[in-house]
Every structure is written in structure tokens, then in C-alpha cells.
mmCIF file of C-alpha atoms in Angstrom:
data_model
loop_
_atom_site.group_PDB
_atom_site.id
_atom_site.type_symbol
_atom_site.label_atom_id
_atom_site.label_comp_id
_atom_site.label_asym_id
_atom_site.label_seq_id
_atom_site.Cartn_x
_atom_site.Cartn_y
_atom_site.Cartn_z
ATOM 1 C CA MET A 10 -5.073 2.333 -21.753
ATOM 2 C CA ASP A 11 -1.806 0.519 -21.142
ATOM 3 C CA PHE A 12 1.774 1.193 -22.222
ATOM 4 C CA CYS A 13 5.032 -0.727 -22.140
ATOM 5 C CA PHE A 14 8.676 0.095 -22.906
ATOM 6 C CA ASP A 15 10.703 -2.196 -25.138
ATOM 7 C CA PRO A 16 13.218 -4.072 -22.908
ATOM 8 C CA PHE A 17 15.714 -4.138 -25.806
ATOM 9 C CA ASP A 18 15.377 -0.478 -26.792
ATOM 10 C CA ARG A 19 14.475 1.981 -24.028
ATOM 11 C CA ASN A 20 13.600 4.650 -26.608
ATOM 12 C CA VAL A 21 10.674 2.583 -27.912
ATOM 13 C CA VAL A 22 7.283 2.541 -26.193
ATOM 14 C CA ALA A 23 4.082 0.698 -27.127
ATOM 15 C CA ILE A 24 0.756 2.333 -26.268
ATOM 16 C CA ALA A 25 -2.628 0.589 -26.358
ATOM 17 C CA GLY A 26 -5.749 2.575 -27.158
ATOM 18 C CA ASP A 27 -9.515 2.365 -26.894
ATOM 19 C CA ASP A 28 -9.720 2.038 -30.696
ATOM 20 C CA GLY A 29 -8.242 -1.471 -30.632
ATOM 21 C CA LYS A 30 -4.887 -0.333 -32.017
ATOM 22 C CA VAL A 31 -1.446 -0.573 -30.460
ATOM 23 C CA LYS A 32 0.888 2.184 -31.598
ATOM 24 C CA ILE A 33 4.672 1.981 -31.380
ATOM 25 C CA PHE A 34 6.522 5.275 -30.825
ATOM 26 C CA ARG A 35 10.233 6.108 -30.735
ATOM 27 C CA VAL A 36 11.319 8.681 -28.171
ATOM 28 C CA PRO A 37 14.326 10.748 -29.342
ATOM 29 C CA ASP A 38 17.646 10.531 -27.530
ATOM 30 C CA GLY A 39 17.641 13.129 -24.787
ATOM 31 C CA GLY A 40 13.892 12.898 -24.218
ATOM 32 C CA LEU A 41 10.816 14.594 -25.613
ATOM 33 C CA THR A 42 11.047 18.126 -26.937
ATOM 34 C CA ASP A 43 7.707 18.088 -28.749
ATOM 35 C CA ILE A 44 4.534 16.021 -29.028
ATOM 36 C CA ILE A 45 5.027 12.874 -31.123
ATOM 37 C CA LYS A 46 1.908 12.343 -33.201
ATOM 38 C CA THR A 47 3.070 9.793 -35.764
ATOM 39 C CA PRO A 48 3.861 6.225 -34.619
ATOM 40 C CA THR A 49 6.601 4.208 -36.272
ATOM 41 C CA ILE A 50 4.197 1.285 -36.663
ATOM 42 C CA VAL A 51 0.581 0.407 -35.783
ATOM 43 C CA LEU A 52 -0.583 -3.073 -34.725
ATOM 44 C CA GLN A 53 -4.154 -3.691 -35.935
ATOM 45 C CA GLY A 54 -5.976 -6.916 -35.101
ATOM 46 C CA HIS A 55 -8.310 -6.204 -32.188
ATOM 47 C CA TYR A 56 -11.802 -4.864 -32.835
ATOM 48 C CA GLU A 57 -12.360 -3.657 -29.247
ATOM 49 C CA LYS A 58 -10.297 -1.831 -26.619
ATOM 50 C CA VAL A 59 -6.830 -3.236 -25.888
ATOM 51 C CA ASN A 60 -6.362 -3.274 -22.113
ATOM 52 C CA ILE A 61 -3.006 -5.055 -21.573
ATOM 53 C CA ILE A 62 0.282 -5.154 -23.505
ATOM 54 C CA GLN A 63 3.583 -6.817 -22.577
ATOM 55 C CA TYR A 64 6.855 -7.205 -24.441
ATOM 56 C CA HIS A 65 8.545 -10.595 -24.523
ATOM 57 C CA PRO A 66 11.434 -10.640 -22.003
ATOM 58 C CA THR A 67 13.989 -12.494 -24.157
ATOM 59 C CA ALA A 68 12.898 -12.226 -27.823
ATOM 60 C CA GLN A 69 13.315 -8.859 -29.510
ATOM 61 C CA ASN A 70 10.356 -7.299 -31.370
ATOM 62 C CA VAL A 71 7.764 -9.649 -29.822
ATOM 63 C CA ILE A 72 4.819 -8.215 -27.904
ATOM 64 C CA ALA A 73 1.598 -9.706 -26.501
ATOM 65 C CA THR A 74 -1.704 -7.811 -26.485
ATOM 66 C CA ALA A 75 -5.053 -8.620 -24.837
ATOM 67 C CA GLY A 76 -8.336 -6.863 -25.593
ATOM 68 C CA PHE A 77 -11.974 -6.683 -24.615
ATOM 69 C CA ASP A 78 -12.692 -8.778 -27.739
ATOM 70 C CA LEU A 79 -11.171 -11.753 -25.799
ATOM 71 C CA ALA A 80 -8.332 -11.941 -28.326
ATOM 72 C CA LEU A 81 -4.771 -12.486 -27.124
ATOM 73 C CA ILE A 82 -2.277 -11.870 -29.922
ATOM 74 C CA LEU A 83 1.493 -12.187 -30.260
ATOM 75 C CA TRP A 84 3.013 -9.748 -32.769
ATOM 76 C CA ASP A 85 6.198 -9.187 -34.707
ATOM 77 C CA VAL A 86 6.698 -5.503 -33.931
ATOM 78 C CA SER A 87 9.309 -5.024 -36.660
ATOM 79 C CA THR A 88 6.747 -5.799 -39.385
ATOM 80 C CA GLY A 89 3.420 -5.228 -37.588
ATOM 81 C CA GLU A 90 2.421 -8.796 -38.434
ATOM 82 C CA GLU A 91 0.182 -10.932 -36.229
ATOM 83 C CA LYS A 92 2.096 -14.155 -35.581
ATOM 84 C CA ILE A 93 0.058 -16.172 -33.052
ATOM 85 C CA ARG A 94 -3.490 -15.839 -31.704
ATOM 86 C CA LEU A 95 -3.937 -17.707 -28.421
ATOM 87 C CA GLN A 96 -7.252 -19.447 -27.766
ATOM 88 C CA GLY A 97 -9.266 -20.452 -24.699
ATOM 89 C CA HIS A 98 -10.568 -17.253 -23.108
ATOM 90 C CA GLU A 99 -14.303 -16.878 -22.529
ATOM 91 C CA GLU A 100 -14.099 -13.760 -20.344
ATOM 92 C CA GLN A 101 -12.037 -10.550 -20.271
ATOM 93 C CA VAL A 102 -8.349 -10.953 -19.402
ATOM 94 C CA PHE A 103 -7.486 -9.053 -16.201
ATOM 95 C CA ALA A 104 -3.740 -9.723 -16.110
ATOM 96 C CA MET A 105 -0.992 -11.541 -17.966
ATOM 97 C CA ALA A 106 2.699 -12.294 -17.451
ATOM 98 C CA TRP A 107 5.687 -13.817 -19.254
ATOM 99 C CA SER A 108 8.035 -16.205 -17.462
ATOM 100 C CA PRO A 109 11.598 -14.822 -17.174
ATOM 101 C CA ASP A 110 12.865 -17.234 -19.864
ATOM 102 C CA GLY A 111 9.970 -16.308 -22.166
ATOM 103 C CA ARG A 112 8.841 -19.904 -22.597
ATOM 104 C CA ARG A 113 5.558 -19.599 -20.718
ATOM 105 C CA PHE A 114 2.773 -17.075 -20.697
ATOM 106 C CA VAL A 115 0.037 -16.924 -18.027
ATOM 107 C CA THR A 116 -3.288 -15.077 -17.989
ATOM 108 C CA TYR A 117 -5.897 -14.408 -15.303
ATOM 109 C CA SER A 118 -9.399 -13.563 -16.507
ATOM 110 C CA ARG A 119 -12.855 -12.551 -15.305
ATOM 111 C CA ASP A 120 -13.950 -16.196 -15.044
ATOM 112 C CA LYS A 121 -11.411 -16.455 -12.161
ATOM 113 C CA LYS A 122 -9.211 -18.900 -14.085
ATOM 114 C CA LEU A 123 -5.458 -18.932 -14.515
ATOM 115 C CA ARG A 124 -4.240 -20.285 -17.866
ATOM 116 C CA VAL A 125 -0.713 -21.283 -18.814
ATOM 117 C CA PHE A 126 0.381 -21.109 -22.454
ATOM 118 C CA GLU A 127 3.501 -22.241 -24.241
ATOM 119 C CA PRO A 128 3.006 -20.423 -27.564
ATOM 120 C CA ARG A 129 5.764 -22.366 -29.353
ATOM 121 C CA ARG A 130 3.929 -25.634 -28.621
ATOM 122 C CA GLN A 131 0.244 -24.801 -29.102
ATOM 123 C CA THR A 132 -2.266 -21.960 -29.099
ATOM 124 C CA SER A 133 -4.506 -23.490 -26.399
ATOM 125 C CA PRO A 134 -3.634 -23.570 -22.672
ATOM 126 C CA ILE A 135 -1.390 -26.368 -21.411
ATOM 127 C CA GLN A 136 -2.611 -25.850 -17.826
ATOM 128 C CA GLU A 137 -5.692 -24.317 -16.189
ATOM 129 C CA GLY A 138 -6.531 -23.639 -12.554
ATOM 130 C CA LEU A 139 -8.659 -21.467 -10.318
ATOM 131 C CA GLY A 140 -7.336 -18.090 -9.189
ATOM 132 C CA PRO A 141 -8.666 -15.631 -6.575
ATOM 133 C CA GLU A 142 -12.437 -15.650 -5.960
ATOM 134 C CA GLY A 143 -12.882 -11.881 -5.673
ATOM 135 C CA SER A 144 -14.837 -10.013 -8.331
ATOM 136 C CA ARG A 145 -12.323 -7.158 -8.631
ATOM 137 C CA GLY A 146 -9.719 -9.219 -10.473
ATOM 138 C CA GLY A 147 -6.087 -9.684 -9.567
ATOM 139 C CA ARG A 148 -2.495 -9.245 -10.683
ATOM 140 C CA ILE A 149 0.091 -11.885 -11.572
ATOM 141 C CA LEU A 150 3.839 -12.126 -12.095
ATOM 142 C CA PHE A 151 6.510 -14.814 -12.262
ATOM 143 C CA VAL A 152 9.107 -15.103 -9.501
ATOM 144 C CA SER A 153 10.959 -17.910 -11.332
ATOM 145 C CA ASN A 154 10.530 -19.742 -14.631
ATOM 146 C CA THR A 155 7.766 -21.928 -13.149
ATOM 147 C CA MET A 156 6.555 -20.210 -9.960
ATOM 148 C CA LEU A 157 3.746 -17.664 -10.250
ATOM 149 C CA LEU A 158 2.775 -14.987 -7.741
ATOM 150 C CA VAL A 159 -0.897 -13.954 -7.639
ATOM 151 C CA SER A 160 -2.280 -10.916 -5.803
ATOM 152 C CA GLY A 161 -6.046 -11.031 -5.324
ATOM 153 C CA SER A 162 -8.894 -11.236 -2.824
ATOM 154 C CA ASP A 163 -11.801 -13.423 -1.774
ATOM 155 C CA LYS A 164 -15.513 -12.630 -1.909
ATOM 156 C CA GLN A 165 -15.281 -10.695 1.387
ATOM 157 C CA SER A 166 -12.472 -8.450 0.024
ATOM 158 C CA ASN A 167 -9.839 -10.128 2.170
ATOM 159 C CA ARG A 168 -6.659 -9.458 0.211
ATOM 160 C CA HIS A 169 -4.025 -12.156 -0.081
ATOM 161 C CA LEU A 170 -0.888 -13.242 -1.890
ATOM 162 C CA SER A 171 -0.697 -16.732 -3.423
ATOM 163 C CA LEU A 172 2.116 -18.819 -4.894
ATOM 164 C CA TYR A 173 1.422 -21.319 -7.698
ATOM 165 C CA ASN A 174 3.533 -23.898 -9.495
ATOM 166 C CA THR A 175 2.623 -23.531 -13.171
ATOM 167 C CA ASP A 176 3.536 -27.195 -13.741
ATOM 168 C CA GLU A 177 0.678 -28.152 -11.373
ATOM 169 C CA LEU A 178 -1.757 -25.288 -11.714
ATOM 170 C CA ALA A 179 -4.892 -27.393 -11.243
ATOM 171 C CA ALA A 180 -3.660 -28.415 -7.767
ATOM 172 C CA GLY A 181 -4.212 -24.854 -6.530
ATOM 173 C CA PRO A 182 -1.836 -22.553 -4.692
ATOM 174 C CA ILE A 183 1.155 -23.885 -2.785
ATOM 175 C CA THR A 184 0.563 -21.283 -0.103
ATOM 176 C CA VAL A 185 -1.678 -18.285 0.595
ATOM 177 C CA ARG A 186 -0.619 -15.310 2.728
ATOM 178 C CA ASN A 187 -3.503 -13.200 4.047
ATOM 179 C CA ILE A 188 -2.677 -9.479 4.152
ATOM 180 C CA ASP A 189 -5.674 -7.312 5.106
ATOM 181 C CA THR A 190 -9.231 -6.360 4.119
ATOM 182 C CA ALA A 191 -9.815 -3.597 1.577
ATOM 183 C CA PRO A 192 -11.718 -3.156 -1.701
ATOM 184 C CA SER A 193 -8.799 -2.323 -3.998
ATOM 185 C CA ILE A 194 -6.340 -4.762 -5.570
ATOM 186 C CA LEU A 195 -2.728 -4.745 -4.435
ATOM 187 C CA VAL A 196 -0.384 -4.373 -7.408
ATOM 188 C CA PRO A 197 2.841 -6.414 -7.018
ATOM 189 C CA HIS A 198 6.336 -5.372 -8.105
ATOM 190 C CA PHE A 199 9.047 -8.031 -7.837
ATOM 191 C CA ASP A 200 12.791 -7.427 -7.486
ATOM 192 C CA PRO A 201 14.548 -10.603 -8.737
ATOM 193 C CA ASP A 202 17.900 -9.532 -7.266
ATOM 194 C CA THR A 203 16.599 -9.545 -3.687
ATOM 195 C CA ASN A 204 13.553 -11.832 -4.161
ATOM 196 C CA VAL A 205 11.383 -9.169 -2.552
ATOM 197 C CA VAL A 206 7.854 -8.377 -3.711
ATOM 198 C CA PHE A 207 6.340 -4.948 -2.990
ATOM 199 C CA LEU A 208 2.557 -4.456 -3.012
ATOM 200 C CA SER A 209 0.636 -1.199 -3.117
ATOM 201 C CA ALA A 210 -2.762 0.131 -4.166
ATOM 202 C CA LYS A 211 -3.987 3.461 -5.490
ATOM 203 C CA GLY A 212 -5.427 5.723 -2.810
ATOM 204 C CA GLU A 213 -3.701 3.922 0.066
ATOM 205 C CA ASN A 214 -0.699 5.045 2.118
ATOM 206 C CA ILE A 215 1.043 1.746 2.852
ATOM 207 C CA ILE A 216 3.436 -0.459 0.862
ATOM 208 C CA PHE A 217 3.636 -4.110 1.905
ATOM 209 C CA ALA A 218 6.784 -6.163 1.312
ATOM 210 C CA PHE A 219 7.649 -9.864 1.524
ATOM 211 C CA GLU A 220 10.732 -11.890 0.728
ATOM 212 C CA VAL A 221 9.752 -14.775 -1.544
ATOM 213 C CA CYS A 222 11.337 -18.214 -0.993
ATOM 214 C CA VAL A 223 10.150 -20.490 -3.806
ATOM 215 C CA ASP A 224 11.929 -23.637 -2.581
ATOM 216 C CA GLU A 225 10.754 -24.015 0.998
ATOM 217 C CA ALA A 226 8.070 -23.047 3.509
ATOM 218 C CA PRO A 227 6.934 -20.587 4.726
ATOM 219 C CA TYR A 228 7.538 -19.144 1.184
ATOM 220 C CA PHE A 229 6.648 -15.557 2.228
ATOM 221 C CA LEU A 230 8.809 -13.849 4.865
ATOM 222 C CA ASP A 231 7.419 -10.625 6.327
ATOM 223 C CA ILE A 232 9.265 -7.346 5.844
ATOM 224 C CA SER A 233 8.141 -4.253 7.744
ATOM 225 C CA PRO A 234 5.651 -2.264 5.638
ATOM 226 C CA PHE A 235 6.370 1.318 4.605
ATOM 227 C CA SER A 236 3.797 4.051 5.295
ATOM 228 C CA THR A 237 3.455 7.424 3.596
ATOM 229 C CA THR A 238 1.681 10.543 4.853
ATOM 230 C CA MET A 239 -0.250 11.009 1.605
ATOM 231 C CA PRO A 240 -2.297 8.491 -0.409
ATOM 232 C CA GLN A 241 -0.422 6.968 -3.337
ATOM 233 C CA GLN A 242 -1.593 7.640 -6.880
ATOM 234 C CA VAL A 243 0.998 5.622 -8.784
ATOM 235 C CA ARG A 244 4.267 3.824 -8.059
ATOM 236 C CA VAL A 245 6.992 2.962 -10.548
ATOM 237 C CA THR A 246 9.875 0.595 -9.876
ATOM 238 C CA MET A 247 13.104 1.629 -11.587
ATOM 239 C CA CYS A 248 15.251 -1.105 -13.105
ATOM 240 C CA ASN A 249 18.828 -1.480 -11.927
ATOM 241 C CA TRP A 250 20.178 -0.003 -15.146
ATOM 242 C CA GLY A 251 18.697 3.334 -14.070
ATOM 243 C CA VAL A 252 20.351 3.564 -10.655
ATOM 244 C CA LEU A 253 23.614 5.389 -10.087
ATOM 245 C CA PHE A 254 25.676 4.626 -6.999
ATOM 246 C CA GLY A 255 27.738 7.501 -5.596
ATOM 247 C CA VAL A 256 29.650 8.035 -2.383
ATOM 248 C CA GLY A 257 27.049 7.335 0.273
ATOM 249 C CA VAL A 258 24.235 8.248 -2.134
ATOM 250 C CA VAL A 259 21.825 6.258 -4.260
ATOM 251 C CA ARG A 260 20.248 8.426 -6.913
ATOM 252 C CA CYS A 261 17.653 7.402 -9.485
ATOM 253 C CA VAL A 262 17.690 9.059 -12.887
#
């Protein structure tokens, strides 16, 4: 199951289910006081489990969904209508990401391929290239409108961070930064204000961090990792709109 909050309305959340449906719920102002059982709208178009959903970053009421049926669909959430069905996937999609300007859309799938789409131009990929070789998948995110960050591993479970130019995806990564050896996938979280990417994995007690420089080598600048005393189960990065600055205090709400 996956879920995603609407970037234009923080009271709206989309939840993907094993039944192939994506349900849109509205959370009341002030938070939940009871269980919400009835969605405001249901997106129906997949016939197998939906594993990834992502709202468009700049266009309101647009969401992308990927399922085990190999379908990747763009929806109009306001009407529940399927608008575009992207083609080209032969294996399950592991990860997907919108560019910050919303023009491009990238997927990484079980066949170890990265695919770049521009849905306004065509439904097939405009670029394809090889991603990480590891069998456990990977995670992707944009660090600019064209530069893509990929967290993955090789066949020996050596974990690494790669930087790709989506204009030249077939040329391979611009750089690869080896991190360590472990079976789990590091999940990246990028802060565009500081250009810092944080990476962590469930069950581990360390958070890696690198400053990303997209214009010049060495591209990844090391930042001291942070260690916890207990294994992590989940980590959530709060957006800047949720941070209050007081006198000598930073408090998240």
C-alpha cells in the first residue's frame, strides 16, 4: 500500500489498495476525530494491486499511479477520469518520480531500466537507460528539472548513489558514489533548499547525508552521518511549511 498527500490541499490524501483502487479522502480541519470510511472519489483502472502513487508537483488534481498490472496511469482527481496511460513497461515498476517543473516523469522497474516520459508529448518513453544492477530494486528522485538521483545496489549488495542526466540517460550515470554493503535499499529524501540528500533504511541505525552539486565534480560532498541507538522503522521529512521558528528553538508541528 502507498499513500500521498495532495501538495495543493494538505487535507486531501490518496491511498492505494491491494484491490487495484485508489481512494481519495478528505481529512477534516483540526485532524481526525473518527474513522473515515467513505472516500470523496475512487480511481478505478488497475486490475491488480497499486503499489506507487504520486501527485503532480505543479498541476492541481493530477496524480500518477503504477500497479502490478504494469499500467501507469495519469488521472484527473477532480472527476476520477483516466487521462493518459503511459506505455513501455514490461516488468513491475519499483519507483517513479516527477521533475520539479512537472514536465518529466521517470520510472525504474524490475528489468533494471530507467525510463523518461514527457506525457504531454507522447505516451512512450523519450529516453531509456540502465539503472542499478541489484535485484532488490532502487529509489529515484529529481534534484533539478533534468538531473536524477538513483539509490540502488549492485549484484553483491554494494549500495551506491548515482546521478543521471535525463537528457542523456542512455549514456549511464554521470557519477557513482559507493556507500556501504547491506541487503536493504537506502531510501533518499532530498532538501532542495540546502541541496542535501538524506538516506536511510528500515532496521538500520544510521542516516547518511550528502550535499549534491549538479554542475560540477565531485557532485556528492560527504556530510557526517547521523547514528541512532535504536533501529529505524520509518522516517518522515517535514516540509518547510510545517516548521515554526521560535527564539532559539526549532519545533515541528
